[in-house]
Amino acid sequence: MSNATAPKNTTAFYVQSMIAFGLALTAVTFGIWYLPVDAWIRAFLIVASLFMVSSTFTLAKCVRDAQESTTVLERLDQKLLAEREWYPPTS
């Protein structure tokens, strides 16, 4: 039985991700603000960008939850097998 733990993100990676997200959001906001278009087009682009950002967070959470549920089930199966000291027959 393996006692391997899932790799953790470093603080530097977390900070880099936050800075990249902030820069990207700032660049898009700046670009939309200075577009030579009417206000209603600008408002549409802002709403679409906000929807895209919130959808991205939701998708990332769904992917993470699916991955964690698989990992938890695998660990639970290993623990149950170890507690019962029963292993499937080998061929």
Coordinates of C-alpha atoms in Angstrom, one line a residue:
M1 CA 0.0 0.0 0.0
S2 CA 1.3 3.4 -0.9
N3 CA 1.2 6.4 1.5
A4 CA 1.9 8.9 -1.3
T5 CA 0.3 12.3 -0.8
A6 CA -0.9 14.6 -3.5
P7 CA 1.6 17.2 -4.6
K8 CA 0.9 20.7 -3.1
N9 CA 1.3 24.0 -5.0
T10 CA 4.1 26.2 -3.7
T11 CA 3.4 29.7 -2.5
A12 CA 5.4 31.1 -5.5
F13 CA 3.2 29.2 -7.9
Y14 CA 0.1 30.6 -6.1
V15 CA 1.4 34.1 -6.2
Q16 CA 2.4 33.8 -9.9
S17 CA -1.1 32.6 -10.7
M18 CA -2.7 35.4 -8.9
I19 CA -0.5 38.0 -10.6
A20 CA -1.1 36.5 -14.0
F21 CA -4.9 36.5 -13.4
G22 CA -4.8 40.1 -12.2
L23 CA -2.7 41.3 -15.2
A24 CA -5.0 39.5 -17.7
L25 CA -8.1 40.9 -16.1
T26 CA -6.6 44.4 -16.1
A27 CA -5.5 44.1 -19.7
V28 CA -8.9 43.0 -20.9
T29 CA -10.6 45.8 -18.8
F30 CA -8.2 48.4 -20.2
G31 CA -8.8 47.2 -23.7
I32 CA -12.6 47.3 -23.4
W33 CA -12.5 50.7 -21.7
Y34 CA -10.5 52.3 -24.5
L35 CA -12.2 50.7 -27.5
P36 CA -13.6 53.3 -29.9
V37 CA -17.1 51.9 -29.7
D38 CA -20.5 52.9 -28.3
A39 CA -21.2 52.5 -24.5
W40 CA -23.7 49.6 -25.1
I41 CA -21.0 47.5 -26.9
R42 CA -18.5 48.3 -24.2
A43 CA -21.1 47.2 -21.5
F44 CA -21.8 44.0 -23.4
L45 CA -18.1 43.1 -23.6
I46 CA -17.7 43.8 -19.8
V47 CA -20.7 41.6 -19.0
A48 CA -19.4 38.8 -21.3
S49 CA -15.9 39.0 -19.7
L50 CA -17.3 38.8 -16.2
F51 CA -19.4 35.8 -17.3
M52 CA -16.3 34.1 -18.8
V53 CA -14.3 34.7 -15.6
S54 CA -17.0 33.3 -13.4
S55 CA -17.5 30.3 -15.7
T56 CA -13.8 29.6 -15.6
F57 CA -13.8 29.5 -11.8
T58 CA -16.8 27.2 -11.8
L59 CA -15.2 24.8 -14.4
A60 CA -12.0 24.7 -12.4
K61 CA -13.9 23.8 -9.2
C62 CA -15.8 21.0 -11.1
V63 CA -12.6 19.6 -12.4
R64 CA -10.9 19.8 -9.0
D65 CA -13.9 18.1 -7.3
A66 CA -14.0 15.3 -9.8
Q67 CA -10.3 14.7 -9.4
E68 CA -10.5 14.8 -5.6
S69 CA -13.5 12.4 -5.5
T70 CA -11.5 9.9 -7.6
T71 CA -8.5 10.2 -5.3
V72 CA -10.6 9.8 -2.1
L73 CA -12.3 6.7 -3.5
E74 CA -9.0 5.1 -4.3
R75 CA -7.6 5.8 -0.9
L76 CA -10.8 4.6 0.8
D77 CA -10.6 1.3 -1.3
Q78 CA -6.9 0.9 -0.2
K79 CA -7.8 1.5 3.4
L80 CA -10.6 -1.0 3.4
L81 CA -8.5 -3.6 1.8
A82 CA -5.7 -3.0 4.3
E83 CA -8.1 -3.2 7.3
R84 CA -9.6 -6.5 6.2
E85 CA -6.2 -7.9 5.2
W86 CA -7.8 -9.2 2.2
Y87 CA -6.2 -9.0 -1.2
P88 CA -7.6 -10.2 -4.5
P89 CA -6.1 -13.4 -5.7
T90 CA -3.2 -13.1 -8.1
S91 CA -3.2 -15.1 -11.3

